[in-house]
PDB file of C-alpha atoms in Angstrom:
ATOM      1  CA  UNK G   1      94.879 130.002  94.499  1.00 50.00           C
ATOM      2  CA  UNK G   2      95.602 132.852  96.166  1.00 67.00           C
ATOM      3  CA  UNK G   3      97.576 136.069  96.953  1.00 89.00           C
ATOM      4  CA  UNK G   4      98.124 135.929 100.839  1.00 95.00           C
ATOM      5  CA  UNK G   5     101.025 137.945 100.719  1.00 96.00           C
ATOM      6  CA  UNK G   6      99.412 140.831  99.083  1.00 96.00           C
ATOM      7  CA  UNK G   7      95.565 140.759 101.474  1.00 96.00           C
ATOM      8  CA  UNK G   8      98.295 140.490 104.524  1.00 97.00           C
ATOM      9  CA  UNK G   9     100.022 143.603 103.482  1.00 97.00           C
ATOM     10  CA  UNK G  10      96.774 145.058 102.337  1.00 96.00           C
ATOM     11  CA  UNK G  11      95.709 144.471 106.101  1.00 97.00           C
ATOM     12  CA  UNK G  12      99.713 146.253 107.539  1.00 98.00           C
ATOM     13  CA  UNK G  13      99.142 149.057 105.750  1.00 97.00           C
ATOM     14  CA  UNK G  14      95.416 149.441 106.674  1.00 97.00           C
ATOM     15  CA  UNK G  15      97.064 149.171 110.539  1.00 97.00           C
ATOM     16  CA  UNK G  16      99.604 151.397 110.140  1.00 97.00           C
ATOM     17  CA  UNK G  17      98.275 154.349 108.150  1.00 96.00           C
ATOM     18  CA  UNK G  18      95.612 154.062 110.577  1.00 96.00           C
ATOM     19  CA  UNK G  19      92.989 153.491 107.546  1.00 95.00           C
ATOM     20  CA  UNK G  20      89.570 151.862 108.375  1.00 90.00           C
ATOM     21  CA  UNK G  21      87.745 149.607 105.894  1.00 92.00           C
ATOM     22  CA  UNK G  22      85.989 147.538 107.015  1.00 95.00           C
ATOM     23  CA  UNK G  23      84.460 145.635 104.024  1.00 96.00           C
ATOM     24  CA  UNK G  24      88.189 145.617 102.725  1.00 94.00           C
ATOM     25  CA  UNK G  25      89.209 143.995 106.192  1.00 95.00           C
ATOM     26  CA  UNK G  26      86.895 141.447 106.132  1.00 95.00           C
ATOM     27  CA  UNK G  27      87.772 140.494 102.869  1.00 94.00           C
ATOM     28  CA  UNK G  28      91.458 139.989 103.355  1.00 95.00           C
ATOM     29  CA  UNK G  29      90.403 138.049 106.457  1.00 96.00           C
ATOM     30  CA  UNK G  30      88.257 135.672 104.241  1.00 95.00           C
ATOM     31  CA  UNK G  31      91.644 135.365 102.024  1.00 94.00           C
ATOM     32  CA  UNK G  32      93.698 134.745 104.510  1.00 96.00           C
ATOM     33  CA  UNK G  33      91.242 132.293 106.235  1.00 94.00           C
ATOM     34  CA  UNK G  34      91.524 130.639 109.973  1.00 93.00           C
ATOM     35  CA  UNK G  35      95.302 129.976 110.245  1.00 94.00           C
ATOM     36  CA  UNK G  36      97.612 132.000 107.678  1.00 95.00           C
ATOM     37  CA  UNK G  37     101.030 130.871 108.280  1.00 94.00           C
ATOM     38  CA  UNK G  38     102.532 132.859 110.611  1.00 95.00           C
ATOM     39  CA  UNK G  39     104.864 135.066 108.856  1.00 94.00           C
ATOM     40  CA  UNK G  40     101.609 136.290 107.110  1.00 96.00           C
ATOM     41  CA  UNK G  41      99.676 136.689 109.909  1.00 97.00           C
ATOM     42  CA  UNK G  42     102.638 138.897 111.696  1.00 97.00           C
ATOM     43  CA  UNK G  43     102.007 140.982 108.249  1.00 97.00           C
ATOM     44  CA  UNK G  44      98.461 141.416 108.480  1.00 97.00           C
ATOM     45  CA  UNK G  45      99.084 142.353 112.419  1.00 97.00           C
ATOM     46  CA  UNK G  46     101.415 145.319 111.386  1.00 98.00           C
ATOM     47  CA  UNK G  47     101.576 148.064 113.033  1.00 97.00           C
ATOM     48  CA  UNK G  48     104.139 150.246 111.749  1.00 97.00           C
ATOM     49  CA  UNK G  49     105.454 150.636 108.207  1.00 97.00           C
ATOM     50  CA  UNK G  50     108.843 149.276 109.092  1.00 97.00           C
ATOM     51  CA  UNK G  51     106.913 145.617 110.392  1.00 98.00           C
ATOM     52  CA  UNK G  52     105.140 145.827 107.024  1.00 98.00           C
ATOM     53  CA  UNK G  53     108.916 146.652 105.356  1.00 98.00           C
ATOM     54  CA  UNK G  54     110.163 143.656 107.661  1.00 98.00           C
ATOM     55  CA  UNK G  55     107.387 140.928 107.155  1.00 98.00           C
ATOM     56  CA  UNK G  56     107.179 141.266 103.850  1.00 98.00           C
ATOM     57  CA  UNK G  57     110.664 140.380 103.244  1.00 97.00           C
ATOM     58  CA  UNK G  58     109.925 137.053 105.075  1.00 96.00           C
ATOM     59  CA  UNK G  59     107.246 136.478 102.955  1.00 95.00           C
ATOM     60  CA  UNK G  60     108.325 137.212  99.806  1.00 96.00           C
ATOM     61  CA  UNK G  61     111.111 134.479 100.811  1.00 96.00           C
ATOM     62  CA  UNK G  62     109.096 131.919 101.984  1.00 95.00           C
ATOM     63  CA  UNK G  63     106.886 132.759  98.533  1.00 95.00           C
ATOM     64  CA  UNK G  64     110.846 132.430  96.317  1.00 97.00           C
ATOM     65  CA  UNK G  65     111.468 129.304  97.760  1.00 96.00           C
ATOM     66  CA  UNK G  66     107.838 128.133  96.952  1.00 95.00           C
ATOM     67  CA  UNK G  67     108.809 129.153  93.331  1.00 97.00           C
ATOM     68  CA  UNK G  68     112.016 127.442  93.175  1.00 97.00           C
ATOM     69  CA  UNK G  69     110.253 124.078  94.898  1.00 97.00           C
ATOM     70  CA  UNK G  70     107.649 124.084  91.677  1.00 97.00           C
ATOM     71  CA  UNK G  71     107.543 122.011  89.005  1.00 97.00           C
ATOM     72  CA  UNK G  72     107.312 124.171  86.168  1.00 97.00           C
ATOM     73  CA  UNK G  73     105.130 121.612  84.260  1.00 97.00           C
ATOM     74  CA  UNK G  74     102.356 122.187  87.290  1.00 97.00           C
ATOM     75  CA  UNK G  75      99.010 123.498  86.541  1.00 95.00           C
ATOM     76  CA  UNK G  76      99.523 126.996  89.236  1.00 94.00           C
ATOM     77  CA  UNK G  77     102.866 127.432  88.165  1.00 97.00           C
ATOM     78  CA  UNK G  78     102.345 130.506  86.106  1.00 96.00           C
ATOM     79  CA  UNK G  79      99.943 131.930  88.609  1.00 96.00           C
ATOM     80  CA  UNK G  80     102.538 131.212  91.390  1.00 96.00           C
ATOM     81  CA  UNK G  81     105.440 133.077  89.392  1.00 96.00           C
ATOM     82  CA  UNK G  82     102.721 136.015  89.112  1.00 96.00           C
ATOM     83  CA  UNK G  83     102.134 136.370  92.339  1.00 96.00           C
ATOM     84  CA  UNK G  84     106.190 136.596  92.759  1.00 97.00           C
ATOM     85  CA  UNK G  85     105.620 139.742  90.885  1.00 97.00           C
ATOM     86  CA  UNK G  86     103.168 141.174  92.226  1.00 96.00           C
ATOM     87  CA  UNK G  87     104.744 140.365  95.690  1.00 97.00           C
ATOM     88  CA  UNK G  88     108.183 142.046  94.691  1.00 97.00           C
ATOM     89  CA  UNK G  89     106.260 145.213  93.163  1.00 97.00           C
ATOM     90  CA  UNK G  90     104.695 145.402  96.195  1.00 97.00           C
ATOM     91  CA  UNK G  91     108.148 145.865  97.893  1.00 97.00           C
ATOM     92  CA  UNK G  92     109.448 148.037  95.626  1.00 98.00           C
ATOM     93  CA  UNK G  93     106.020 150.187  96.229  1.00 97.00           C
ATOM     94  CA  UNK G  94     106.907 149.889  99.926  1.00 98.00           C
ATOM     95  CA  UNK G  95     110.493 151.043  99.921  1.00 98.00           C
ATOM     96  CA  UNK G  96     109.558 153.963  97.847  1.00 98.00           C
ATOM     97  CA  UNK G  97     106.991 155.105  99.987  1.00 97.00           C
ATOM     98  CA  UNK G  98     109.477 154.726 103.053  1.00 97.00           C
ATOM     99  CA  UNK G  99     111.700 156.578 101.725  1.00 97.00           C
ATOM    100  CA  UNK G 100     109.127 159.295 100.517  1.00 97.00           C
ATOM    101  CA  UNK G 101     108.018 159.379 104.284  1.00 96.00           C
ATOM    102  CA  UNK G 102     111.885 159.639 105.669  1.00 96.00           C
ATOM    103  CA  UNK G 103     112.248 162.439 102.734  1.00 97.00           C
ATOM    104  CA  UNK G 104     108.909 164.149 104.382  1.00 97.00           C
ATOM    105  CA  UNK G 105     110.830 163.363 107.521  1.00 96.00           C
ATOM    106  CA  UNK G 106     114.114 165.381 106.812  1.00 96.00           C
ATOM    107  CA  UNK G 107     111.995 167.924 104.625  1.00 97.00           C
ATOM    108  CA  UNK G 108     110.188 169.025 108.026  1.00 96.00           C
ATOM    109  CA  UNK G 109     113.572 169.212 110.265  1.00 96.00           C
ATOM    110  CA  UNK G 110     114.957 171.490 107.450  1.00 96.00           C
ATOM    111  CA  UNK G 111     112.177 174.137 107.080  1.00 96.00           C
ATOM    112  CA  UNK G 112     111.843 173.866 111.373  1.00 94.00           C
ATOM    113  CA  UNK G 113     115.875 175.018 111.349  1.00 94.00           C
ATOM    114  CA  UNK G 114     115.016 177.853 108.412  1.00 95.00           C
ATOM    115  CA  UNK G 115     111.875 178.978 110.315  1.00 94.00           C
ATOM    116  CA  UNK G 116     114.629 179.193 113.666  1.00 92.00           C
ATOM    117  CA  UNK G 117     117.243 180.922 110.895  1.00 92.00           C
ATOM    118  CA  UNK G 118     115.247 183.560 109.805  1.00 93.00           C
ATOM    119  CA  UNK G 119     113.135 184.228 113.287  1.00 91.00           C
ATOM    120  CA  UNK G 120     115.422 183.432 116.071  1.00 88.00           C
ATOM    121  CA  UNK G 121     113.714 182.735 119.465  1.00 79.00           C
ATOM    122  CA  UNK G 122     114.773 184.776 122.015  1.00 69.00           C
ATOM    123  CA  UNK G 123     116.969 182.749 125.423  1.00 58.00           C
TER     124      UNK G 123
END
């Protein structure tokens, strides 16, 4: 059993905040192992938050259909439906800290136009 999903993100996010572990790296690499399916794999190979934003929704529907497709009677199945979970708090972790950073974004833009307000440059 295991949480692809959430190692592949791990690995985005280490790409993309520019973050360097290298013991956590090689971890997620031994979860993942030699040939993640490829909408993982495009996860772990992030570069940018929005890739992470946009292969994560791929896999969290590959990972809903895997869901629906199990018999509920099956040994995993309650693991399976946890790692739903943890999958979709992930994304809701990830939106919020999008929107934080377009927030941060806008934040900046309005104190550079009060800073050009209150000290106008001279033309």
């Amino acid at each position: 059993m295991t949480c692809h999903e959430i190692e592949a993100l791990r690995l985005g996010l280490m790409n993309s905040l520019g973050l360097s572990d290298d013991a956590a790296k090689k971890h997620a690499r031994d979860e993942l192992g030699e040939n993640p399916e490829p909408h993982i794999e495009a996860l772990a190979e992030a570069e940018t938050l929005a890739d992470c934003k946009r292969h994560l929704d791929t896999a969290l529907v590959e990972l809903e259909e895997e869901v629906a497709a199990a018999d509920p009677e099956a040994a995993d199945y309650d693991y399976l439906r946890g790692r739903l979970v943890a999958v979709r708090d992930a994304e809701a972790t990830l939106d919020r800290l999008l929107s934080q950073g377009e927030a941060f974004l806008d934040d900046l833009g309005e104190a550079h136009h009060t800073l050009h307000e209150v000290f106008p440059a001279d033309e």
